[in-house]
PDB file of C-alpha atoms in Angstrom:
ATOM      1  CA  MET A   1       0.055   0.036  -0.070  1.00 43.00           C
ATOM      2  CA  GLY A   2       2.869   2.539   1.111  1.00 48.00           C
ATOM      3  CA  GLN A   3       5.009   1.681  -2.044  1.00 54.00           C
ATOM      4  CA  ALA A   4       1.539   2.236  -4.236  1.00 56.00           C
ATOM      5  CA  LEU A   5       1.347   6.004  -2.506  1.00 63.00           C
ATOM      6  CA  GLY A   6       4.986   6.341  -3.122  1.00 73.00           C
ATOM      7  CA  LEU A   7       5.987   5.939   0.774  1.00 84.00           C
ATOM      8  CA  ILE A   8       9.171   4.671   1.548  1.00 86.00           C
ATOM      9  CA  GLN A   9      10.999   3.654   4.777  1.00 88.00           C
ATOM     10  CA  ILE A  10      14.246   4.184   5.218  1.00 90.00           C
ATOM     11  CA  ASP A  11      16.379   2.246   8.383  1.00 91.00           C
ATOM     12  CA  GLN A  12      18.810   3.964  10.627  1.00 91.00           C
ATOM     13  CA  SER A  13      22.270   4.028   9.514  1.00 89.00           C
ATOM     14  CA  THR A  14      21.226   3.559   6.006  1.00 92.00           C
ATOM     15  CA  VAL A  15      20.877   6.207   3.108  1.00 92.00           C
ATOM     16  CA  ALA A  16      18.790   5.699  -0.169  1.00 92.00           C
ATOM     17  CA  ILE A  17      20.218   7.027  -3.357  1.00 91.00           C
ATOM     18  CA  LYS A  18      17.022   8.710  -5.194  1.00 91.00           C
ATOM     19  CA  GLU A  19      16.564   9.366  -8.842  1.00 90.00           C
ATOM     20  CA  THR A  20      14.399  10.828 -10.898  1.00 89.00           C
ATOM     21  CA  PHE A  21      14.177   9.647 -14.411  1.00 88.00           C
ATOM     22  CA  GLY A  22      17.207   7.869 -13.933  1.00 86.00           C
ATOM     23  CA  LYS A  23      19.234  10.822 -12.614  1.00 89.00           C
ATOM     24  CA  PHE A  24      20.775  11.245  -9.431  1.00 89.00           C
ATOM     25  CA  ASP A  25      18.207  13.425  -7.317  1.00 88.00           C
ATOM     26  CA  ALA A  26      19.198  13.636  -3.618  1.00 90.00           C
ATOM     27  CA  ILE A  27      20.533  11.321  -0.489  1.00 90.00           C
ATOM     28  CA  LEU A  28      17.692  10.184   1.479  1.00 90.00           C
ATOM     29  CA  GLU A  29      18.343   9.817   5.277  1.00 90.00           C
ATOM     30  CA  PRO A  30      16.575   7.127   7.651  1.00 90.00           C
ATOM     31  CA  GLY A  31      12.979   7.647   8.099  1.00 90.00           C
ATOM     32  CA  CYS A  32       9.782   8.045   6.077  1.00 89.00           C
ATOM     33  CA  HIS A  33      10.005   9.585   2.376  1.00 87.00           C
ATOM     34  CA  CYS A  34       7.223  10.455  -0.287  1.00 86.00           C
ATOM     35  CA  LEU A  35       8.485   9.355  -3.808  1.00 83.00           C
ATOM     36  CA  PRO A  36       5.718   9.935  -6.406  1.00 81.00           C
ATOM     37  CA  TRP A  37       6.439   7.293  -8.803  1.00 78.00           C
ATOM     38  CA  CYS A  38       4.130   9.294 -11.516  1.00 80.00           C
ATOM     39  CA  ILE A  39       6.724  12.070 -11.967  1.00 83.00           C
ATOM     40  CA  GLY A  40       9.602   9.342 -12.028  1.00 82.00           C
ATOM     41  CA  GLN A  41      11.062   9.515  -8.833  1.00 87.00           C
ATOM     42  CA  GLN A  42      12.582   5.928  -7.367  1.00 88.00           C
ATOM     43  CA  ILE A  43      15.106   4.704  -5.178  1.00 89.00           C
ATOM     44  CA  ALA A  44      17.970   3.198  -7.166  1.00 90.00           C
ATOM     45  CA  GLY A  45      19.414   1.427  -4.155  1.00 90.00           C
ATOM     46  CA  TYR A  46      20.604   1.583  -0.409  1.00 92.00           C
ATOM     47  CA  LEU A  47      23.828   2.433   1.588  1.00 91.00           C
ATOM     48  CA  SER A  48      24.941   1.427   4.490  1.00 91.00           C
ATOM     49  CA  LEU A  49      26.998   3.583   6.589  1.00 91.00           C
ATOM     50  CA  ARG A  50      27.742   0.958   9.124  1.00 93.00           C
ATOM     51  CA  VAL A  51      31.504   0.124   9.774  1.00 93.00           C
ATOM     52  CA  GLN A  52      32.296  -3.171   7.681  1.00 93.00           C
ATOM     53  CA  GLN A  53      35.336  -5.248   7.650  1.00 93.00           C
ATOM     54  CA  LEU A  54      37.450  -7.139   4.899  1.00 93.00           C
ATOM     55  CA  ASP A  55      40.363  -9.273   5.839  1.00 93.00           C
ATOM     56  CA  VAL A  56      42.493  -9.604   2.841  1.00 93.00           C
ATOM     57  CA  LYS A  57      45.118 -12.397   2.691  1.00 93.00           C
ATOM     58  CA  CYS A  58      48.124 -11.623   0.959  1.00 92.00           C
ATOM     59  CA  GLU A  59      51.220 -13.929  -0.203  1.00 91.00           C
ATOM     60  CA  THR A  60      54.530 -12.475  -0.368  1.00 91.00           C
ATOM     61  CA  LYS A  61      58.510 -12.779  -0.306  1.00 90.00           C
ATOM     62  CA  THR A  62      60.541 -11.452   2.426  1.00 90.00           C
ATOM     63  CA  LYS A  63      64.194  -9.782   1.836  1.00 90.00           C
ATOM     64  CA  ASP A  64      65.667 -13.349   3.006  1.00 87.00           C
ATOM     65  CA  ASN A  65      63.509 -15.164   0.516  1.00 86.00           C
ATOM     66  CA  VAL A  66      60.921 -16.463   2.861  1.00 86.00           C
ATOM     67  CA  PHE A  67      57.596 -16.636   1.576  1.00 88.00           C
ATOM     68  CA  VAL A  68      55.102 -15.445   4.256  1.00 90.00           C
ATOM     69  CA  ASN A  69      51.082 -15.176   4.132  1.00 91.00           C
ATOM     70  CA  VAL A  70      50.138 -11.866   5.556  1.00 92.00           C
ATOM     71  CA  VAL A  71      46.822 -11.161   6.666  1.00 93.00           C
ATOM     72  CA  ALA A  72      45.328  -7.632   6.873  1.00 93.00           C
ATOM     73  CA  SER A  73      42.253  -6.445   8.609  1.00 94.00           C
ATOM     74  CA  VAL A  74      40.676  -3.455   6.835  1.00 94.00           C
ATOM     75  CA  GLN A  75      37.547  -1.474   8.665  1.00 94.00           C
ATOM     76  CA  TYR A  76      35.869   0.907   6.384  1.00 94.00           C
ATOM     77  CA  ARG A  77      32.540   2.703   5.951  1.00 93.00           C
ATOM     78  CA  ALA A  78      31.030   5.122   3.515  1.00 93.00           C
ATOM     79  CA  LEU A  79      30.587   8.507   4.084  1.00 91.00           C
ATOM     80  CA  ALA A  80      26.934  10.208   4.346  1.00 89.00           C
ATOM     81  CA  ASP A  81      27.883  13.343   2.641  1.00 89.00           C
ATOM     82  CA  LYS A  82      29.596  11.199  -0.023  1.00 90.00           C
ATOM     83  CA  ALA A  83      27.164   8.720  -0.330  1.00 91.00           C
ATOM     84  CA  SER A  84      26.684   9.219  -4.282  1.00 90.00           C
ATOM     85  CA  ASP A  85      30.408   8.701  -4.865  1.00 90.00           C
ATOM     86  CA  ALA A  86      30.289   5.589  -2.958  1.00 90.00           C
ATOM     87  CA  PHE A  87      27.580   4.367  -4.631  1.00 91.00           C
ATOM     88  CA  TYR A  88      28.062   5.480  -8.096  1.00 90.00           C
ATOM     89  CA  LYS A  89      31.958   5.444  -8.692  1.00 88.00           C
ATOM     90  CA  LEU A  90      32.805   1.936  -7.280  1.00 84.00           C
ATOM     91  CA  SER A  91      30.819  -1.505  -8.458  1.00 84.00           C
ATOM     92  CA  ASN A  92      32.914  -3.479  -6.163  1.00 88.00           C
ATOM     93  CA  THR A  93      34.406  -1.914  -2.958  1.00 89.00           C
ATOM     94  CA  ARG A  94      35.603  -4.907  -1.503  1.00 90.00           C
ATOM     95  CA  GLU A  95      37.800  -5.853  -4.735  1.00 91.00           C
ATOM     96  CA  GLN A  96      39.273  -2.144  -4.953  1.00 89.00           C
ATOM     97  CA  ILE A  97      40.383  -2.276  -1.282  1.00 91.00           C
ATOM     98  CA  GLN A  98      42.004  -5.667  -1.667  1.00 92.00           C
ATOM     99  CA  SER A  99      43.888  -4.553  -4.477  1.00 91.00           C
ATOM    100  CA  TYR A 100      45.442  -1.564  -2.841  1.00 90.00           C
ATOM    101  CA  VAL A 101      46.211  -3.707   0.235  1.00 92.00           C
ATOM    102  CA  PHE A 102      48.105  -6.522  -1.844  1.00 93.00           C
ATOM    103  CA  ASP A 103      49.778  -3.440  -3.565  1.00 91.00           C
ATOM    104  CA  VAL A 104      51.070  -1.956  -0.416  1.00 92.00           C
ATOM    105  CA  ILE A 105      52.026  -5.081   1.175  1.00 92.00           C
ATOM    106  CA  ARG A 106      53.996  -6.427  -1.747  1.00 91.00           C
ATOM    107  CA  ALA A 107      55.970  -3.429  -2.228  1.00 91.00           C
ATOM    108  CA  SER A 108      56.818  -3.243   1.558  1.00 91.00           C
ATOM    109  CA  VAL A 109      57.430  -6.580   2.835  1.00 91.00           C
ATOM    110  CA  PRO A 110      60.375  -7.549   0.136  1.00 91.00           C
ATOM    111  CA  LYS A 111      62.139  -4.767   2.024  1.00 91.00           C
ATOM    112  CA  MET A 112      62.446  -6.815   5.108  1.00 91.00           C
ATOM    113  CA  ILE A 113      63.888  -9.700   6.533  1.00 90.00           C
ATOM    114  CA  LEU A 114      61.368 -11.955   8.306  1.00 87.00           C
ATOM    115  CA  ASP A 115      62.432 -11.145  11.994  1.00 86.00           C
ATOM    116  CA  ASP A 116      61.642  -7.333  10.807  1.00 90.00           C
ATOM    117  CA  VAL A 117      58.289  -8.227   9.328  1.00 90.00           C
ATOM    118  CA  PHE A 118      57.186  -9.472  12.723  1.00 88.00           C
ATOM    119  CA  GLU A 119      58.514  -6.662  14.603  1.00 90.00           C
ATOM    120  CA  GLN A 120      57.324  -4.031  12.108  1.00 91.00           C
ATOM    121  CA  LYS A 121      53.888  -5.285  11.650  1.00 90.00           C
ATOM    122  CA  ASN A 122      52.399  -2.065  12.583  1.00 91.00           C
ATOM    123  CA  GLU A 123      54.615   0.053  10.402  1.00 92.00           C
ATOM    124  CA  ILE A 124      53.176  -2.179   7.414  1.00 92.00           C
ATOM    125  CA  ALA A 125      49.727  -1.778   8.663  1.00 92.00           C
ATOM    126  CA  LYS A 126      50.119   2.030   8.954  1.00 93.00           C
ATOM    127  CA  ALA A 127      51.549   2.191   5.395  1.00 91.00           C
ATOM    128  CA  VAL A 128      48.350   0.164   3.979  1.00 91.00           C
ATOM    129  CA  GLU A 129      45.763   2.481   5.772  1.00 91.00           C
ATOM    130  CA  ASN A 130      47.820   5.491   4.722  1.00 91.00           C
ATOM    131  CA  GLU A 131      47.493   4.371   0.712  1.00 90.00           C
ATOM    132  CA  LEU A 132      43.658   3.410   1.432  1.00 91.00           C
ATOM    133  CA  GLU A 133      42.847   6.439   2.976  1.00 91.00           C
ATOM    134  CA  LYS A 134      44.319   8.488   0.197  1.00 89.00           C
ATOM    135  CA  ALA A 135      42.784   6.189  -2.495  1.00 89.00           C
ATOM    136  CA  MET A 136      39.317   5.680  -1.177  1.00 91.00           C
ATOM    137  CA  SER A 137      38.246   9.393   0.086  1.00 89.00           C
ATOM    138  CA  ALA A 138      38.079   9.994  -3.535  1.00 89.00           C
ATOM    139  CA  TYR A 139      35.166   7.226  -3.975  1.00 91.00           C
ATOM    140  CA  GLY A 140      33.292   8.222  -0.798  1.00 91.00           C
ATOM    141  CA  TYR A 141      34.535   5.889   1.789  1.00 93.00           C
ATOM    142  CA  GLU A 142      36.498   6.201   5.119  1.00 93.00           C
ATOM    143  CA  ILE A 143      39.261   3.838   6.156  1.00 92.00           C
ATOM    144  CA  VAL A 144      38.510   3.645  10.061  1.00 93.00           C
ATOM    145  CA  GLN A 145      41.525   1.236  10.966  1.00 93.00           C
ATOM    146  CA  THR A 146      43.916  -1.201   9.413  1.00 93.00           C
ATOM    147  CA  LEU A 147      45.370  -3.859  11.326  1.00 93.00           C
ATOM    148  CA  ILE A 148      48.071  -6.721  10.613  1.00 92.00           C
ATOM    149  CA  VAL A 149      46.407  -9.554  12.307  1.00 92.00           C
ATOM    150  CA  ASP A 150      48.470 -12.512  10.945  1.00 90.00           C
ATOM    151  CA  ILE A 151      52.018 -13.173   9.728  1.00 89.00           C
ATOM    152  CA  GLU A 152      52.064 -16.746   8.648  1.00 89.00           C
ATOM    153  CA  PRO A 153      55.374 -18.129   7.269  1.00 87.00           C
ATOM    154  CA  ASP A 154      55.985 -21.368   5.514  1.00 80.00           C
ATOM    155  CA  VAL A 155      55.395 -24.612   7.208  1.00 80.00           C
ATOM    156  CA  ASN A 156      58.911 -25.720   7.268  1.00 81.00           C
ATOM    157  CA  VAL A 157      60.387 -22.340   7.923  1.00 77.00           C
ATOM    158  CA  LYS A 158      57.886 -21.893  11.042  1.00 76.00           C
ATOM    159  CA  ARG A 159      59.299 -25.620  12.247  1.00 80.00           C
ATOM    160  CA  ALA A 160      63.231 -24.440  11.480  1.00 78.00           C
ATOM    161  CA  MET A 161      62.329 -21.373  13.671  1.00 75.00           C
ATOM    162  CA  ASN A 162      60.795 -23.284  16.605  1.00 77.00           C
ATOM    163  CA  GLU A 163      63.556 -25.670  16.484  1.00 81.00           C
ATOM    164  CA  ILE A 164      65.848 -22.774  16.669  1.00 81.00           C
ATOM    165  CA  ASN A 165      64.235 -21.261  19.460  1.00 76.00           C
ATOM    166  CA  ALA A 166      63.739 -24.295  21.435  1.00 79.00           C
ATOM    167  CA  ALA A 167      67.476 -25.087  21.059  1.00 82.00           C
ATOM    168  CA  ALA A 168      68.348 -21.460  22.416  1.00 81.00           C
ATOM    169  CA  ARG A 169      65.921 -22.058  25.427  1.00 82.00           C
ATOM    170  CA  MET A 170      67.597 -25.729  25.922  1.00 85.00           C
ATOM    171  CA  ARG A 171      70.931 -24.164  25.831  1.00 86.00           C
ATOM    172  CA  LEU A 172      70.057 -21.352  28.358  1.00 85.00           C
ATOM    173  CA  ALA A 173      68.592 -23.943  30.651  1.00 85.00           C
ATOM    174  CA  ALA A 174      71.886 -26.028  30.658  1.00 86.00           C
ATOM    175  CA  THR A 175      73.820 -23.065  31.210  1.00 87.00           C
ATOM    176  CA  GLU A 176      71.803 -22.224  34.332  1.00 87.00           C
ATOM    177  CA  LYS A 177      71.894 -25.513  35.593  1.00 87.00           C
ATOM    178  CA  ALA A 178      75.183 -25.831  35.076  1.00 87.00           C
ATOM    179  CA  GLU A 179      75.763 -22.207  36.912  1.00 88.00           C
ATOM    180  CA  ALA A 180      73.580 -23.623  39.811  1.00 87.00           C
ATOM    181  CA  GLU A 181      75.723 -26.917  40.054  1.00 88.00           C
ATOM    182  CA  LYS A 182      78.858 -24.711  40.180  1.00 88.00           C
ATOM    183  CA  ILE A 183      77.589 -22.592  43.020  1.00 89.00           C
ATOM    184  CA  LEU A 184      76.234 -25.845  45.010  1.00 88.00           C
ATOM    185  CA  GLN A 185      79.532 -27.265  44.687  1.00 90.00           C
ATOM    186  CA  ILE A 186      81.425 -24.083  46.033  1.00 90.00           C
ATOM    187  CA  LYS A 187      78.910 -23.585  48.985  1.00 88.00           C
ATOM    188  CA  ARG A 188      79.275 -27.458  49.644  1.00 88.00           C
ATOM    189  CA  ALA A 189      83.137 -26.777  49.897  1.00 88.00           C
ATOM    190  CA  GLU A 190      82.914 -24.012  51.825  1.00 88.00           C
ATOM    191  CA  GLY A 191      80.928 -25.853  54.482  1.00 87.00           C
ATOM    192  CA  ASP A 192      82.979 -28.722  54.297  1.00 87.00           C
ATOM    193  CA  ALA A 193      86.343 -26.394  54.705  1.00 88.00           C
ATOM    194  CA  GLU A 194      84.335 -24.921  57.747  1.00 88.00           C
ATOM    195  CA  SER A 195      83.249 -28.035  59.090  1.00 87.00           C
ATOM    196  CA  LYS A 196      87.176 -29.036  59.135  1.00 87.00           C
ATOM    197  CA  TYR A 197      88.118 -26.010  60.475  1.00 88.00           C
ATOM    198  CA  LEU A 198      85.926 -26.080  63.274  1.00 88.00           C
ATOM    199  CA  ALA A 199      86.576 -29.767  63.978  1.00 86.00           C
ATOM    200  CA  GLY A 200      90.311 -29.100  63.822  1.00 86.00           C
ATOM    201  CA  LEU A 201      89.679 -26.341  66.509  1.00 87.00           C
ATOM    202  CA  GLY A 202      87.754 -28.836  68.299  1.00 86.00           C
ATOM    203  CA  ILE A 203      90.689 -31.347  68.337  1.00 84.00           C
ATOM    204  CA  ALA A 204      93.338 -28.395  69.033  1.00 84.00           C
ATOM    205  CA  ARG A 205      91.583 -27.440  72.088  1.00 86.00           C
ATOM    206  CA  GLN A 206      90.646 -30.748  73.100  1.00 81.00           C
ATOM    207  CA  ARG A 207      94.557 -31.842  73.332  1.00 77.00           C
ATOM    208  CA  GLN A 208      95.533 -28.623  74.736  1.00 82.00           C
ATOM    209  CA  ALA A 209      93.194 -29.451  77.851  1.00 82.00           C
ATOM    210  CA  ILE A 210      94.635 -32.934  78.013  1.00 74.00           C
ATOM    211  CA  VAL A 211      98.014 -31.463  78.004  1.00 73.00           C
ATOM    212  CA  ASP A 212      97.249 -28.772  80.591  1.00 77.00           C
ATOM    213  CA  GLY A 213      95.398 -31.555  82.793  1.00 76.00           C
ATOM    214  CA  LEU A 214      98.531 -33.739  82.570  1.00 70.00           C
ATOM    215  CA  ARG A 215     101.095 -31.118  83.160  1.00 73.00           C
ATOM    216  CA  ASP A 216      98.820 -30.032  86.394  1.00 75.00           C
ATOM    217  CA  SER A 217      98.642 -33.709  87.518  1.00 72.00           C
ATOM    218  CA  VAL A 218     102.400 -34.619  87.024  1.00 70.00           C
ATOM    219  CA  LEU A 219     103.326 -31.137  88.757  1.00 73.00           C
ATOM    220  CA  ALA A 220     100.857 -31.964  91.861  1.00 72.00           C
ATOM    221  CA  PHE A 221     101.951 -35.547  92.031  1.00 69.00           C
ATOM    222  CA  SER A 222     105.486 -34.254  92.394  1.00 69.00           C
ATOM    223  CA  GLU A 223     105.125 -32.031  94.863  1.00 70.00           C
ATOM    224  CA  ASN A 224     103.168 -34.251  97.257  1.00 71.00           C
ATOM    225  CA  VAL A 225     105.652 -37.258  96.415  1.00 67.00           C
ATOM    226  CA  PRO A 226     109.347 -36.215  96.954  1.00 69.00           C
ATOM    227  CA  GLY A 227     111.864 -38.189  95.226  1.00 66.00           C
ATOM    228  CA  THR A 228     109.504 -38.887  91.957  1.00 66.00           C
ATOM    229  CA  SER A 229     110.436 -37.371  88.348  1.00 67.00           C
ATOM    230  CA  SER A 230     108.260 -36.528  85.663  1.00 66.00           C
ATOM    231  CA  LYS A 231     108.963 -39.636  83.741  1.00 68.00           C
ATOM    232  CA  ASP A 232     107.635 -41.946  86.452  1.00 66.00           C
ATOM    233  CA  VAL A 233     104.497 -39.895  87.085  1.00 66.00           C
ATOM    234  CA  MET A 234     103.867 -40.216  83.183  1.00 68.00           C
ATOM    235  CA  ASP A 235     104.618 -43.807  83.378  1.00 67.00           C
ATOM    236  CA  MET A 236     101.808 -44.473  86.133  1.00 68.00           C
ATOM    237  CA  VAL A 237      99.526 -42.076  84.341  1.00 68.00           C
ATOM    238  CA  LEU A 238      99.836 -44.110  81.005  1.00 69.00           C
ATOM    239  CA  VAL A 239      99.423 -47.461  82.926  1.00 68.00           C
ATOM    240  CA  THR A 240      96.254 -46.279  84.772  1.00 73.00           C
ATOM    241  CA  GLN A 241      95.019 -45.113  81.183  1.00 71.00           C
ATOM    242  CA  TYR A 242      95.609 -48.397  80.016  1.00 70.00           C
ATOM    243  CA  PHE A 243      93.654 -50.255  82.849  1.00 70.00           C
ATOM    244  CA  ASP A 244      91.013 -47.535  82.276  1.00 72.00           C
ATOM    245  CA  THR A 245      90.799 -48.884  78.632  1.00 73.00           C
ATOM    246  CA  MET A 246      90.644 -52.409  79.394  1.00 71.00           C
ATOM    247  CA  LYS A 247      88.002 -51.827  82.139  1.00 73.00           C
ATOM    248  CA  ASP A 248      85.877 -50.024  79.676  1.00 72.00           C
ATOM    249  CA  ILE A 249      86.419 -52.974  76.725  1.00 70.00           C
ATOM    250  CA  GLY A 250      85.209 -55.508  79.508  1.00 69.00           C
ATOM    251  CA  ALA A 251      82.258 -53.560  80.765  1.00 72.00           C
ATOM    252  CA  SER A 252      81.087 -53.030  77.217  1.00 67.00           C
ATOM    253  CA  SER A 253      78.511 -56.064  76.268  1.00 60.00           C
ATOM    254  CA  LYS A 254      78.688 -55.313  72.619  1.00 65.00           C
ATOM    255  CA  SER A 255      82.616 -55.650  72.649  1.00 60.00           C
ATOM    256  CA  SER A 256      83.733 -58.840  70.875  1.00 63.00           C
ATOM    257  CA  ALA A 257      87.470 -57.922  69.979  1.00 61.00           C
ATOM    258  CA  VAL A 258      90.575 -56.650  71.316  1.00 60.00           C
ATOM    259  CA  PHE A 259      93.238 -55.440  69.113  1.00 60.00           C
ATOM    260  CA  ILE A 260      96.478 -56.650  70.590  1.00 62.00           C
ATOM    261  CA  PRO A 261     100.142 -55.882  69.036  1.00 60.00           C
ATOM    262  CA  HIS A 262     100.783 -58.912  66.408  1.00 57.00           C
ATOM    263  CA  GLY A 263     104.199 -57.496  64.949  1.00 57.00           C
ATOM    264  CA  PRO A 264     107.612 -59.097  65.196  1.00 57.00           C
ATOM    265  CA  GLY A 265     108.494 -56.843  67.712  1.00 58.00           C
ATOM    266  CA  ALA A 266     105.321 -57.210  69.569  1.00 57.00           C
ATOM    267  CA  VAL A 267     105.860 -61.018  69.728  1.00 53.00           C
ATOM    268  CA  ARG A 268     109.471 -60.177  71.758  1.00 60.00           C
ATOM    269  CA  ASP A 269     107.750 -57.887  73.855  1.00 65.00           C
ATOM    270  CA  ILE A 270     105.066 -60.409  74.992  1.00 58.00           C
ATOM    271  CA  ALA A 271     107.923 -63.110  75.390  1.00 59.00           C
ATOM    272  CA  ALA A 272     110.105 -60.544  77.649  1.00 66.00           C
ATOM    273  CA  GLN A 273     106.903 -59.963  79.643  1.00 63.00           C
ATOM    274  CA  ILE A 274     106.116 -63.761  80.051  1.00 56.00           C
ATOM    275  CA  ARG A 275     109.606 -64.358  80.887  1.00 58.00           C
ATOM    276  CA  ASP A 276     109.796 -61.616  83.576  1.00 64.00           C
ATOM    277  CA  GLY A 277     106.845 -62.958  85.083  1.00 55.00           C
ATOM    278  CA  GLN A 278     108.176 -66.139  85.542  1.00 50.00           C
ATOM    279  CA  LEU A 279     111.438 -65.009  87.064  1.00 56.00           C
ATOM    280  CA  GLN A 280     109.438 -62.693  89.591  1.00 55.00           C
ATOM    281  CA  GLY A 281     107.318 -66.114  90.328  1.00 51.00           C
ATOM    282  CA  SER A 282     110.414 -68.270  91.122  1.00 54.00           C
ATOM    283  CA  MET A 283     112.133 -65.607  93.141  1.00 57.00           C
ATOM    284  CA  VAL A 284     108.693 -65.461  95.054  1.00 50.00           C
TER     285      VAL A 284
END
C-alpha cells in the first residue's frame, strides 16, 4: 500500500539514493519519504553507513627469500555526505580495497627480512592505511582502521624457527643448570672447609686441655710425693689409662674383639713380659 502511494521507509544507519527519471537527485536520510512514482522518482539503491570489515590474505616474499602469508584486516565505512560517490563510482568496493592492500604489502614486505616483518607489522599496517585513505576518500569511503592480524611463514620455515628457539632455550637452561651446580659445589666445599676448620679447632682445644691436665697432674704428684720424677709420673698415668681402657672394653656388652700388637717386635715384647713374670714368680 505504501509503495503504491509512493511512501518508503529508510532504516537507521542507512541512506537511499534517489533518482528522477534515472538521474541522481538526492540522498535520503533514515525515516519515511514520499516518492511519487508518477513523476519518475525512484530509489536506485541503499547504502549502509555501518563500519564493515574486510580480511585480505596476501602471499609475498621477504628480503631473505621466505614466503609468508600476511593477513590484513581493513575496517571501512561509507561517508553520508559522499554517499553518491560511494554508490556510483565503485562497482565493487571490496575488490578495490583488496587491490590496494596487495599493492602496499607486496611493496613493503620484500624490503624486510622475516624477523623485521614481525617486529614492524604496525608500520606495515600504517602504510596500508595511509594508501587506502588517499585512494578511497575520492570514492566516498573512510578507512577507520587497518590491522595486520597474522603473519604466517611457510610450514617448514616455521618448524625451523621453532627448533632454533627450542635449541636456544635448552642451551640457556643447560647454562643455568651448570651455574647452579657450580654454586652448589662451591657452597658445599665452603661448608666442608668450615666444618673441618671447626673440627680441627675442637681437636686442638681438646688436646690442649689434655696437656694442661697432665701437666697439672704431674706437678701436683711431684709436689706431694718427694723423690718422683716427671717420667715416673707419666708412666703411672699411662698405665692407669691403659687399665681404664681395658676396663671399658670388658664392661661393654657389644665388644667382641680386642686389638693386640701382632708384629715381630710385639711378639718379642710379649715373650719378655712372660719371662719377667716367670722370674718374679720363681723368686717369690
